[in-house]
CSV table of C-alpha atoms in Angstrom, one decimal:
chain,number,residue,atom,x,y,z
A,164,UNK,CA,91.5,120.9,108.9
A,165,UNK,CA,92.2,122.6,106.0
A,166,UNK,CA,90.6,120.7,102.9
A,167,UNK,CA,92.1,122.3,100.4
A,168,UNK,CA,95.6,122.0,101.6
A,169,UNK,CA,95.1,118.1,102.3
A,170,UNK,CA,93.9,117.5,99.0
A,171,UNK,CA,96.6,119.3,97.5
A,172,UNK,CA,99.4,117.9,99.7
A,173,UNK,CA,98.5,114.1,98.4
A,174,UNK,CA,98.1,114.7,94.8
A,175,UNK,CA,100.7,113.8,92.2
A,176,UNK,CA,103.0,116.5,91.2
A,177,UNK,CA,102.0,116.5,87.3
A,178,UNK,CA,98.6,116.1,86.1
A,179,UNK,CA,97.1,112.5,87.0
A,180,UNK,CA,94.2,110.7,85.3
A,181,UNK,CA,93.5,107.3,87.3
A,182,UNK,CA,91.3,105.2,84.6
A,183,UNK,CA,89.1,102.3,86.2
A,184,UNK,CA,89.6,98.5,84.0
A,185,UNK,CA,86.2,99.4,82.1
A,186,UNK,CA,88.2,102.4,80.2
A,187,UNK,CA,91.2,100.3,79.4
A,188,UNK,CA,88.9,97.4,78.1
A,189,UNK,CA,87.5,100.4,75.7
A,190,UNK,CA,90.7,101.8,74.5
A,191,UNK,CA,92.1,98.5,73.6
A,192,UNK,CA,89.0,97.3,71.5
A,193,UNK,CA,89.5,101.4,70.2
A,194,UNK,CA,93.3,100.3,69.3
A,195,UNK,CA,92.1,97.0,67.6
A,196,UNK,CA,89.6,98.8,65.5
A,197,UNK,CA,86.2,97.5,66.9
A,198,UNK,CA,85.6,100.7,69.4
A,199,UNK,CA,82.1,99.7,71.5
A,200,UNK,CA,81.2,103.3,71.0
A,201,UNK,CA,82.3,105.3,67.6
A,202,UNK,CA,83.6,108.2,70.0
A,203,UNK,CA,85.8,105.6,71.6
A,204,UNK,CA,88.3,106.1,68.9
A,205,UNK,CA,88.3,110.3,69.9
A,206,UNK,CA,89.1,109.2,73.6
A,207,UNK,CA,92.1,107.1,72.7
A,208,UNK,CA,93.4,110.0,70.5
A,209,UNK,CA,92.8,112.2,73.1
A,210,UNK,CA,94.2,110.3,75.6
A,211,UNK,CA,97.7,109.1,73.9
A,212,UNK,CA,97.9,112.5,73.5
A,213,UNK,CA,97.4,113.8,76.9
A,214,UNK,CA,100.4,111.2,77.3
A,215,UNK,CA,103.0,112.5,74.9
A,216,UNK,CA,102.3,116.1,76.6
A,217,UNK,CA,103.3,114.8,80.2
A,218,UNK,CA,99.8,113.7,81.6
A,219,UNK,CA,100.1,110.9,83.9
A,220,UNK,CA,97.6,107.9,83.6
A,221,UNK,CA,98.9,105.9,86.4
A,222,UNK,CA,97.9,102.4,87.3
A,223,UNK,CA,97.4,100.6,90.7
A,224,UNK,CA,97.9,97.0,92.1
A,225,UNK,CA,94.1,97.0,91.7
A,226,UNK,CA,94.4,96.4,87.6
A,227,UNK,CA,97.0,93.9,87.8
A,228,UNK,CA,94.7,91.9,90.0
A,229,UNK,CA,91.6,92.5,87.6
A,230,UNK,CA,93.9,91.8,84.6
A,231,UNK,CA,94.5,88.5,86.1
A,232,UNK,CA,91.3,87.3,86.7
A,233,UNK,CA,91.1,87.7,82.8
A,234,UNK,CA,91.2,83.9,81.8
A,235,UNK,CA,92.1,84.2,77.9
A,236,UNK,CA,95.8,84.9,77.5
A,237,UNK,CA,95.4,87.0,74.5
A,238,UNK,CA,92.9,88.9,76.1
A,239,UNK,CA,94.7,90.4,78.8
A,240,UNK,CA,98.1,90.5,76.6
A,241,UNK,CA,96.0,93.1,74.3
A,242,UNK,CA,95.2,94.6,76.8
A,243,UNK,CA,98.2,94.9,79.3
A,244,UNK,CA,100.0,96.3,75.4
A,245,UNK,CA,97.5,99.5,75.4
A,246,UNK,CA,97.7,99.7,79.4
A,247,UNK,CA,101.5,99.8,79.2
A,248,UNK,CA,102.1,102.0,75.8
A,249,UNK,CA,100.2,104.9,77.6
A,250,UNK,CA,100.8,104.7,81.3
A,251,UNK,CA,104.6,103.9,80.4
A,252,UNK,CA,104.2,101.2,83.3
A,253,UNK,CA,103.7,104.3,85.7
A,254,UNK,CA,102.1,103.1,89.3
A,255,UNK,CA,100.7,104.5,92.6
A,256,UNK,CA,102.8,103.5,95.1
A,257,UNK,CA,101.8,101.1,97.8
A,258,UNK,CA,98.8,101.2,99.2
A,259,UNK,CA,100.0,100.1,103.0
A,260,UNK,CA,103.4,102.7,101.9
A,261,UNK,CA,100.4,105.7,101.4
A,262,UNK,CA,97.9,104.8,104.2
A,263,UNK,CA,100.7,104.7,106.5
A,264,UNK,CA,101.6,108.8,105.6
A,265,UNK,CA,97.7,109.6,106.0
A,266,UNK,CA,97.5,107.7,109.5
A,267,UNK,CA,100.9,109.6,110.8
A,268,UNK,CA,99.2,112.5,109.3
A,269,UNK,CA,95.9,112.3,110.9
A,270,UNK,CA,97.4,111.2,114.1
A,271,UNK,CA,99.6,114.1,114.0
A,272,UNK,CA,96.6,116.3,113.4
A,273,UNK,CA,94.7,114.8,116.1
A,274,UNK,CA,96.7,113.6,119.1
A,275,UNK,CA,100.0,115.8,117.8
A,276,UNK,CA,101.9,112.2,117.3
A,277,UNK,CA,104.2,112.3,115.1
A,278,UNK,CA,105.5,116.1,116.3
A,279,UNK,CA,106.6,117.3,113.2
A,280,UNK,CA,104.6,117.0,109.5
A,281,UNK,CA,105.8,114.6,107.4
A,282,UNK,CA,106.8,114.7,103.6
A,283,UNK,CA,104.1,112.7,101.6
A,284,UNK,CA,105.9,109.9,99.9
A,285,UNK,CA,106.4,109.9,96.1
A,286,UNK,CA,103.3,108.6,94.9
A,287,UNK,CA,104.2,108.0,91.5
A,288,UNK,CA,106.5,105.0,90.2
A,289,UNK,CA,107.4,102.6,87.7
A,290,UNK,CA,106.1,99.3,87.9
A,291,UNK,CA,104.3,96.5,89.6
A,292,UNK,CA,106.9,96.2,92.5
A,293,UNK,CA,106.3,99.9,92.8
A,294,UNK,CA,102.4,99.2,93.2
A,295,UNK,CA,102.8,96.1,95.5
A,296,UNK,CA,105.9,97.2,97.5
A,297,UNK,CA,106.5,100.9,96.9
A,298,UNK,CA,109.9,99.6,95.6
A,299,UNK,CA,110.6,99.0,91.9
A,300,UNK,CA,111.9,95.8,90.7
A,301,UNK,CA,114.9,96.2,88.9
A,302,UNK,CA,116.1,93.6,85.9
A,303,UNK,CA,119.8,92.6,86.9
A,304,UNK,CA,122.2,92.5,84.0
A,305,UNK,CA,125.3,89.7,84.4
A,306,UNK,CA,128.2,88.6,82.0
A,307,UNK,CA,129.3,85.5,83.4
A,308,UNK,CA,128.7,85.9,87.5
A,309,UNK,CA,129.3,89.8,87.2
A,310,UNK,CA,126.6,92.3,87.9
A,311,UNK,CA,126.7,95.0,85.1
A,312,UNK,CA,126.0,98.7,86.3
A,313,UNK,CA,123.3,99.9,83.7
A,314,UNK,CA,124.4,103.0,83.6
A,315,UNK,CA,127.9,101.7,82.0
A,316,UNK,CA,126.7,100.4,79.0
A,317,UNK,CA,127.5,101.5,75.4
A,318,UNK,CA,123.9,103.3,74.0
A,319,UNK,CA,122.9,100.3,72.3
A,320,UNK,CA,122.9,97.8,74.6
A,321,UNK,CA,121.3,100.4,77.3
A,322,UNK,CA,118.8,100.8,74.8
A,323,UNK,CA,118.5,97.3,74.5
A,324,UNK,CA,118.5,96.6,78.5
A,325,UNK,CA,115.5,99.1,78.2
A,326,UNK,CA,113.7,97.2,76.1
A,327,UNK,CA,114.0,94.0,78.3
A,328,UNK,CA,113.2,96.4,81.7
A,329,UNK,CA,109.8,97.3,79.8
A,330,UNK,CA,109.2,93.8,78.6
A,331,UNK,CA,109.3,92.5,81.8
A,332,UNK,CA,107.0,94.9,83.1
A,333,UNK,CA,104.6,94.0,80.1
A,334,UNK,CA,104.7,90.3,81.5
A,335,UNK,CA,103.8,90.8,84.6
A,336,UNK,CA,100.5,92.9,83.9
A,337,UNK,CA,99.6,90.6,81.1
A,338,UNK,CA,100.4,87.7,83.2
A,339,UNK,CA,101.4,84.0,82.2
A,340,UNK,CA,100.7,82.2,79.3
A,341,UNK,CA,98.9,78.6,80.0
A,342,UNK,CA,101.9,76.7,78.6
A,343,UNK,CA,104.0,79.0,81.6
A,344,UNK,CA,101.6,77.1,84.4
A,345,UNK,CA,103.2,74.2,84.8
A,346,UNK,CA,106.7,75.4,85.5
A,347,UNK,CA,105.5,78.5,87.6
A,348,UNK,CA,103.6,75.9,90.0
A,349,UNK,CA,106.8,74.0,90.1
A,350,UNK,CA,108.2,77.6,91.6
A,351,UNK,CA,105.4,78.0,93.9
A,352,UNK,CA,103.1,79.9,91.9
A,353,UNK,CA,99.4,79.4,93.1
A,354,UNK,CA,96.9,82.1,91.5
A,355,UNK,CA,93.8,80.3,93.6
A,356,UNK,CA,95.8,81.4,97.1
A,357,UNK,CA,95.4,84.8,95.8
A,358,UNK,CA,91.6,84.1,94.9
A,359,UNK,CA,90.4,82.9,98.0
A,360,UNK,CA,92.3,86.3,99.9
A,361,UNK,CA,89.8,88.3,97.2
A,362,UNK,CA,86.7,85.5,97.7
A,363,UNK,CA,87.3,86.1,102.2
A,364,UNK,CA,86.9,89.9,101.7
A,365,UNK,CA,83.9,89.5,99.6
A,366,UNK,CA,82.7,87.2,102.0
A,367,UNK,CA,83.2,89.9,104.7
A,368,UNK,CA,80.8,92.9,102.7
A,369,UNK,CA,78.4,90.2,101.9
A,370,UNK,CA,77.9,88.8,105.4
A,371,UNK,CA,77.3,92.4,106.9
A,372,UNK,CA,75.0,92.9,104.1
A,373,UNK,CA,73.1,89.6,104.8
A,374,UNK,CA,73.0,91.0,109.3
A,375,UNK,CA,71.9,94.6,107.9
A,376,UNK,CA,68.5,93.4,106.1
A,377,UNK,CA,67.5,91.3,109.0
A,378,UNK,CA,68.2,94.1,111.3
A,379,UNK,CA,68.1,97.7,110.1
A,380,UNK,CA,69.8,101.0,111.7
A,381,UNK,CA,69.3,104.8,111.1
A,382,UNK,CA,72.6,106.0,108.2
A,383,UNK,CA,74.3,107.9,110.8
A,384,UNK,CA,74.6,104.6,113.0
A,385,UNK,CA,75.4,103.1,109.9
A,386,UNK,CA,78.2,104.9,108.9
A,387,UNK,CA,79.7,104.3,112.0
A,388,UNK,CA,79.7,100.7,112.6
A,389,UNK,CA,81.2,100.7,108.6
A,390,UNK,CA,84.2,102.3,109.7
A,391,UNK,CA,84.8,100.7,112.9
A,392,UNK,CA,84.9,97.3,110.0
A,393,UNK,CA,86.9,99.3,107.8
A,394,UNK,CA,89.4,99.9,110.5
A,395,UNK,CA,89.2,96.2,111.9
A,396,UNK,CA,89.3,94.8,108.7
A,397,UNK,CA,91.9,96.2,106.6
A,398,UNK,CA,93.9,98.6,108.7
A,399,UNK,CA,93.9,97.6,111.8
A,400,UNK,CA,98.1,96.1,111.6
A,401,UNK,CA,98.9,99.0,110.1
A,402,UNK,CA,97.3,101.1,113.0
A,403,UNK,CA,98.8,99.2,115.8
A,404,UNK,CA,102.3,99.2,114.3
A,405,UNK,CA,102.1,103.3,114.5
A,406,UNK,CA,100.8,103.5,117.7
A,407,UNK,CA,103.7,101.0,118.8
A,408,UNK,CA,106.4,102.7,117.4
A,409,UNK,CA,104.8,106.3,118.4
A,410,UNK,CA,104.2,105.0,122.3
A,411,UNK,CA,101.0,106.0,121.7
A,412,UNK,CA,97.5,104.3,123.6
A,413,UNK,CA,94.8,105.1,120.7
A,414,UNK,CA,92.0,104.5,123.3
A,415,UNK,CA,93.5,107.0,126.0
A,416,UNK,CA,94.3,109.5,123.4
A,417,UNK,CA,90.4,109.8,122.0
A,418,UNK,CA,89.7,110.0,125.5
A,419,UNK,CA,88.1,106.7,125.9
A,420,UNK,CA,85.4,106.8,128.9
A,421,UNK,CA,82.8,104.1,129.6
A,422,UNK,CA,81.0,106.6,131.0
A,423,UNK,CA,80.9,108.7,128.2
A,424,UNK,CA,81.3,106.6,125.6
A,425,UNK,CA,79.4,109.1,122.7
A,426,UNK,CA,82.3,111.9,123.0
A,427,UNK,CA,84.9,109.4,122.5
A,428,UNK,CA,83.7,108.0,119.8
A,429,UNK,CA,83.0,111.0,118.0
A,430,UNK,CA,86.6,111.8,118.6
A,431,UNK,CA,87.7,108.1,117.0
A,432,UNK,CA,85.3,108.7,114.2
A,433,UNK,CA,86.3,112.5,113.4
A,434,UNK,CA,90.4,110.9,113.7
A,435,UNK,CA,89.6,108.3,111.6
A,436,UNK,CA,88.0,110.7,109.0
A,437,UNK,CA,90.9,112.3,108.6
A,438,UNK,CA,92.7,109.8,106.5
A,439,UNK,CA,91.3,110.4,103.1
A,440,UNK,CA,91.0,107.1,101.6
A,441,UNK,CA,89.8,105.2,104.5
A,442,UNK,CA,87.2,108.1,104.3
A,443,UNK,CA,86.3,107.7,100.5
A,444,UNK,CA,85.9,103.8,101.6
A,445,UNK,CA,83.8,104.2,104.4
A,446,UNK,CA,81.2,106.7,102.4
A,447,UNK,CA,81.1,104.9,99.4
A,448,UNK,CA,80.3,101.3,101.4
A,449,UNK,CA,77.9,103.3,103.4
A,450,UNK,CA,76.0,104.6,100.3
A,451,UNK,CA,76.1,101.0,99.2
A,452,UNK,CA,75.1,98.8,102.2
A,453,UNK,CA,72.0,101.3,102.1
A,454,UNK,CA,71.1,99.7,99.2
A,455,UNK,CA,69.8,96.7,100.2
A,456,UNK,CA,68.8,95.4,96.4
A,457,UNK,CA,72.2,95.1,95.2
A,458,UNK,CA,74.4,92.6,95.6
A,459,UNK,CA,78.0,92.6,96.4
A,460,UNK,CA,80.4,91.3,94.2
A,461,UNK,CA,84.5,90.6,93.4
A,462,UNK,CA,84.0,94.4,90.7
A,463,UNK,CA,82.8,96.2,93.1
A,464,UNK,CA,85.2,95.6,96.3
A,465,UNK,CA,88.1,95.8,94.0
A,466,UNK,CA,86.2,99.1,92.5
A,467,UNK,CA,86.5,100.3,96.3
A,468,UNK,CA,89.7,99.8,96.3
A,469,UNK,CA,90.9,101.7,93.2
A,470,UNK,CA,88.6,104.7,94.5
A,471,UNK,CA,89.7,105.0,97.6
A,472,UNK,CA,93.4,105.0,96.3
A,473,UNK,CA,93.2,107.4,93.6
A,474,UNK,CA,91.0,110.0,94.4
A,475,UNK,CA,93.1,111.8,96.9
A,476,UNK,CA,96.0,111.3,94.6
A,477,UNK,CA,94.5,112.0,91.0
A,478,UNK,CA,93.3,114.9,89.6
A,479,UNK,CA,90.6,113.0,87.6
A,480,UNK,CA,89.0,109.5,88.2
A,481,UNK,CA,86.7,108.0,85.7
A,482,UNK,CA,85.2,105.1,87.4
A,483,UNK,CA,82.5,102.8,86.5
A,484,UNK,CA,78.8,105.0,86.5
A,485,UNK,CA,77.8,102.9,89.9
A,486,UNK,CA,81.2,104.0,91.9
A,487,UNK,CA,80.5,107.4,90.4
A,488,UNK,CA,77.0,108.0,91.9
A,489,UNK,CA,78.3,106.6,95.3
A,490,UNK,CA,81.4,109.3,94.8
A,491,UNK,CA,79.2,111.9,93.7
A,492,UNK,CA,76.5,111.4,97.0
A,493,UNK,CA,79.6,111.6,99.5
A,494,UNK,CA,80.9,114.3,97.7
A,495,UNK,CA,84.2,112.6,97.4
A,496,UNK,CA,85.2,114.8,94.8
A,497,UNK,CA,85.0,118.3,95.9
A,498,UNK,CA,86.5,117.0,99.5
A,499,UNK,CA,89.7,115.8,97.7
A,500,UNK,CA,89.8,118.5,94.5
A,501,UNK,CA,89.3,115.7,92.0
A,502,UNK,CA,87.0,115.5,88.8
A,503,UNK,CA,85.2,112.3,89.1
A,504,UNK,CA,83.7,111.4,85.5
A,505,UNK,CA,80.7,109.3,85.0
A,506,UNK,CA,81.2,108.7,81.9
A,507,UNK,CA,84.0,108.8,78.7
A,508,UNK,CA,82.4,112.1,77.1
A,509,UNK,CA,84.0,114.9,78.6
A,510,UNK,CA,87.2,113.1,79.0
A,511,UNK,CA,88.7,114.8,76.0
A,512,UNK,CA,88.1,118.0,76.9
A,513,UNK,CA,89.4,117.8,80.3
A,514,UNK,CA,92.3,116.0,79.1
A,515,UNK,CA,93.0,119.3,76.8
A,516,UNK,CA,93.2,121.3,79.9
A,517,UNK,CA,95.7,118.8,81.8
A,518,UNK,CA,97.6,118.6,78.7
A,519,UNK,CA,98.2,122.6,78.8
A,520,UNK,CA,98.9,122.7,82.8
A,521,UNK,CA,101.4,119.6,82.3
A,522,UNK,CA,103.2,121.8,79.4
A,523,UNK,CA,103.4,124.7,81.2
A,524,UNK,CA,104.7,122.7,84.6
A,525,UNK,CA,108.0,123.0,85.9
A,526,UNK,CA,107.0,119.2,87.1
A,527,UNK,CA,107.9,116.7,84.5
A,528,UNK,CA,107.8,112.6,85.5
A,529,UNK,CA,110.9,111.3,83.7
A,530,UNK,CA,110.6,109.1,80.6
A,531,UNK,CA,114.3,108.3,80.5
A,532,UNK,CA,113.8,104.9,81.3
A,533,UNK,CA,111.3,104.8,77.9
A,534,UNK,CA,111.8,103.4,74.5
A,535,UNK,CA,109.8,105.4,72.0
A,536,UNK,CA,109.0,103.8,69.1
A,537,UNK,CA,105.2,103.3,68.5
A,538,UNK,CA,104.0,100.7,70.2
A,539,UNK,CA,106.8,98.3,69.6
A,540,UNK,CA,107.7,98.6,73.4
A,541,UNK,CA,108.7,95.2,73.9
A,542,UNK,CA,112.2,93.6,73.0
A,543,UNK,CA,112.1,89.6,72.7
A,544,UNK,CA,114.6,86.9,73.7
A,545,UNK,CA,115.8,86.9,70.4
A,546,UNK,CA,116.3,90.6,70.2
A,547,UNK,CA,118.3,90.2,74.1
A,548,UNK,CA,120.6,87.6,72.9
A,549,UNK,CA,121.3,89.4,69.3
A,550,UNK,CA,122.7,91.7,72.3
A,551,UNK,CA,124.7,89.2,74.0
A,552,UNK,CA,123.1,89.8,77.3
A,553,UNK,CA,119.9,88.5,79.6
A,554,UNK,CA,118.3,89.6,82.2
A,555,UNK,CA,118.3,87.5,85.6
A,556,UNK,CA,115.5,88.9,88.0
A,557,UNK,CA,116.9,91.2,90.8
């Protein structure tokens, strides 16, 4: 395979910068004027300018699910402001939409199912549906029981429509306000469901943690029996829905023989290794599990996650200094052509490089759908019915 023409196959058209929840917790206490770290408030400048001259700093379902677990309202509503005013609600897509294109392309690498190589779907989009889904949620606009095109509208009231599009977006990273709990229960909104999904995974790393100390195996042996849970695990629908609609037996086509069972599964391990973020995954909870002194937690699956998402599609990563080591011992990085950062202090320089390739890019991600006025992103219900409109969801 050639790396270098993965790597650059996945990553995002303009210059990406994929920040992990730490970094956003800094530049918000930066923009409230209590930075942890003096140099804090360079970063921010730095950063919201990388923004203005086209660099991307995308989110991921990832930080609306950490944002959530933020218990004070105010809290994550500072927050979800800074998040918002410099990733302009911008999103990776998907994650099952993304890990589907690097299965089909592995496979087609491998066993020459699909035939043909596929287009990498847009990775970039706006919002959270774009992050859950890989489909945007769009604000519906109605007078009376009519459903008003958008693009119709006099300048003002698109403007205003805007407004109420980024508003909404704001809302759903920030989350609910207590006094919203009682009525979104009413509608079938229970937060715990969604804990005890993230509490089973957790479960499932510490339980293989808990088997590996009372019975140890050489790393080689231990990489593989990581994957073969990664696959099981997490992937494992996903995998059986291609091979279904590609007629394809995944067992006959490694070459599956009880006999020789090594050569087959080097030939499952080296198909699997293909797809690049099951691969960042697998080497990062390899590195980890070989540490048996630490202990797993919620941070670092979702970490994982984040990781294993946006460094084949981001041209920088700055995760949190453990994630980094773990990146930087399975050379994660150079594999996928991504700077991985341990730390904030050459952020600014390397965004001052991005910010010159991004100018000089025929690539530009579209801002049309962006009010620009400071950070007053967000239009009220006041400000919607001065309009004589509101929003209905769509």
């Amino acid at each position: 395979m050639d790396v270098a023409a993965e790597s650059a196959r996945l990553k995002t058209a303009v210059p990406s910068v994929y920040l992990d929840q730490w970094v956003w917790v800094r530049l918000t206490l930066a923009a409230g004027g209590t930075p942890r770290d003096p140099s804090d408030t360079q970063v921010l400048d730095a950063v919201r300018q990388a923004a203005e001259a086209g660099v991307v700093f995308p989110l991921s379902a990832t930080h609306y699910h950490e944002t959530t677990r933020i218990t004070h309202p105010r809290q994550r509503a500072d927050l979800a402001r800074t998040m918002v005013s410099i990733s302009h609600c911008r999103t990776l897509c998907s994650e099952r939409i993304l890990l589907r294109d690097q299965f089909l392309e592995a496979m087609h690498m491998s066993f020459g199912k699909p035939t043909f190589r596929r287009t990498p779907p847009q990775s970039l989009g706006i919002g959270a549906g774009w992050a859950f889904t890989g489909k945007r949620l769009q604000l519906q606009l109605r007078r009376s029981t009519e459903v008003v095109d958008p693009a119709t509208l006099p300048e003002g009231m698109a403007e205003g429509f805007r407004r109420a599009t980024q508003y909404a977006e704001y809302q759903l990273l920030a989350g609910p306000q207590d006094s919203d709990l009682p009525h979104l229960r009413q509608l079938g909104y229970q937060p715990e469901k969604l804990e005890e999904a993230r509490q089973g995974r957790l479960g499932w790393e510490t339980f293989y943690a808990d088997l590996l100390a009372d019975d140890p195996i050489s790393a080689a042996e231990l990489r593989v029996r990581v994957q073969a849970r990664e696959i099981i695990h997490e992937h494992l629908k996903l995998l059986n829905d291609l091979c279904a609609e590609y007629r394809m037996d995944l067992l006959q086509a490694t070459g599956a023989d009880p006999e020789r069972r090594k050569a087959s599964r080097r030939r499952m391990t080296a198909f699997v290794d293909l797809v690049p973020s099951v691969r960042v995954a697998v080497d990062v909870k390899t590195h980890r599990f070989r540490n048996a002194a630490k202990e797993w937690d919620l941070n670092t699956v979702h970490d994982i996650d984040a990781v294993s998402l946006a460094v084949p599609y981001c041209h920088v990563v700055v995760p949190d200094r453990e994630i980094a080591d773990l990146l930087g011992r399975s050379k994660a990085g150079p594999r996928n052509g991504t700077h991985v950062l341990r730390g904030l202090r050459d952020l600014p320089d390397l965004l001052a490089d991005l910010a010159r390739t991004a100018a000089t890019s025929h690539h530009r991600v579209s801002d049309e759908d962006w009010v620009r006025q400071g950070e007053e992103f967000c239009m009220t219900m006041e400000d919607l019915q001065r309009h004589g409109t509101a929003p209905a969801g769509g």
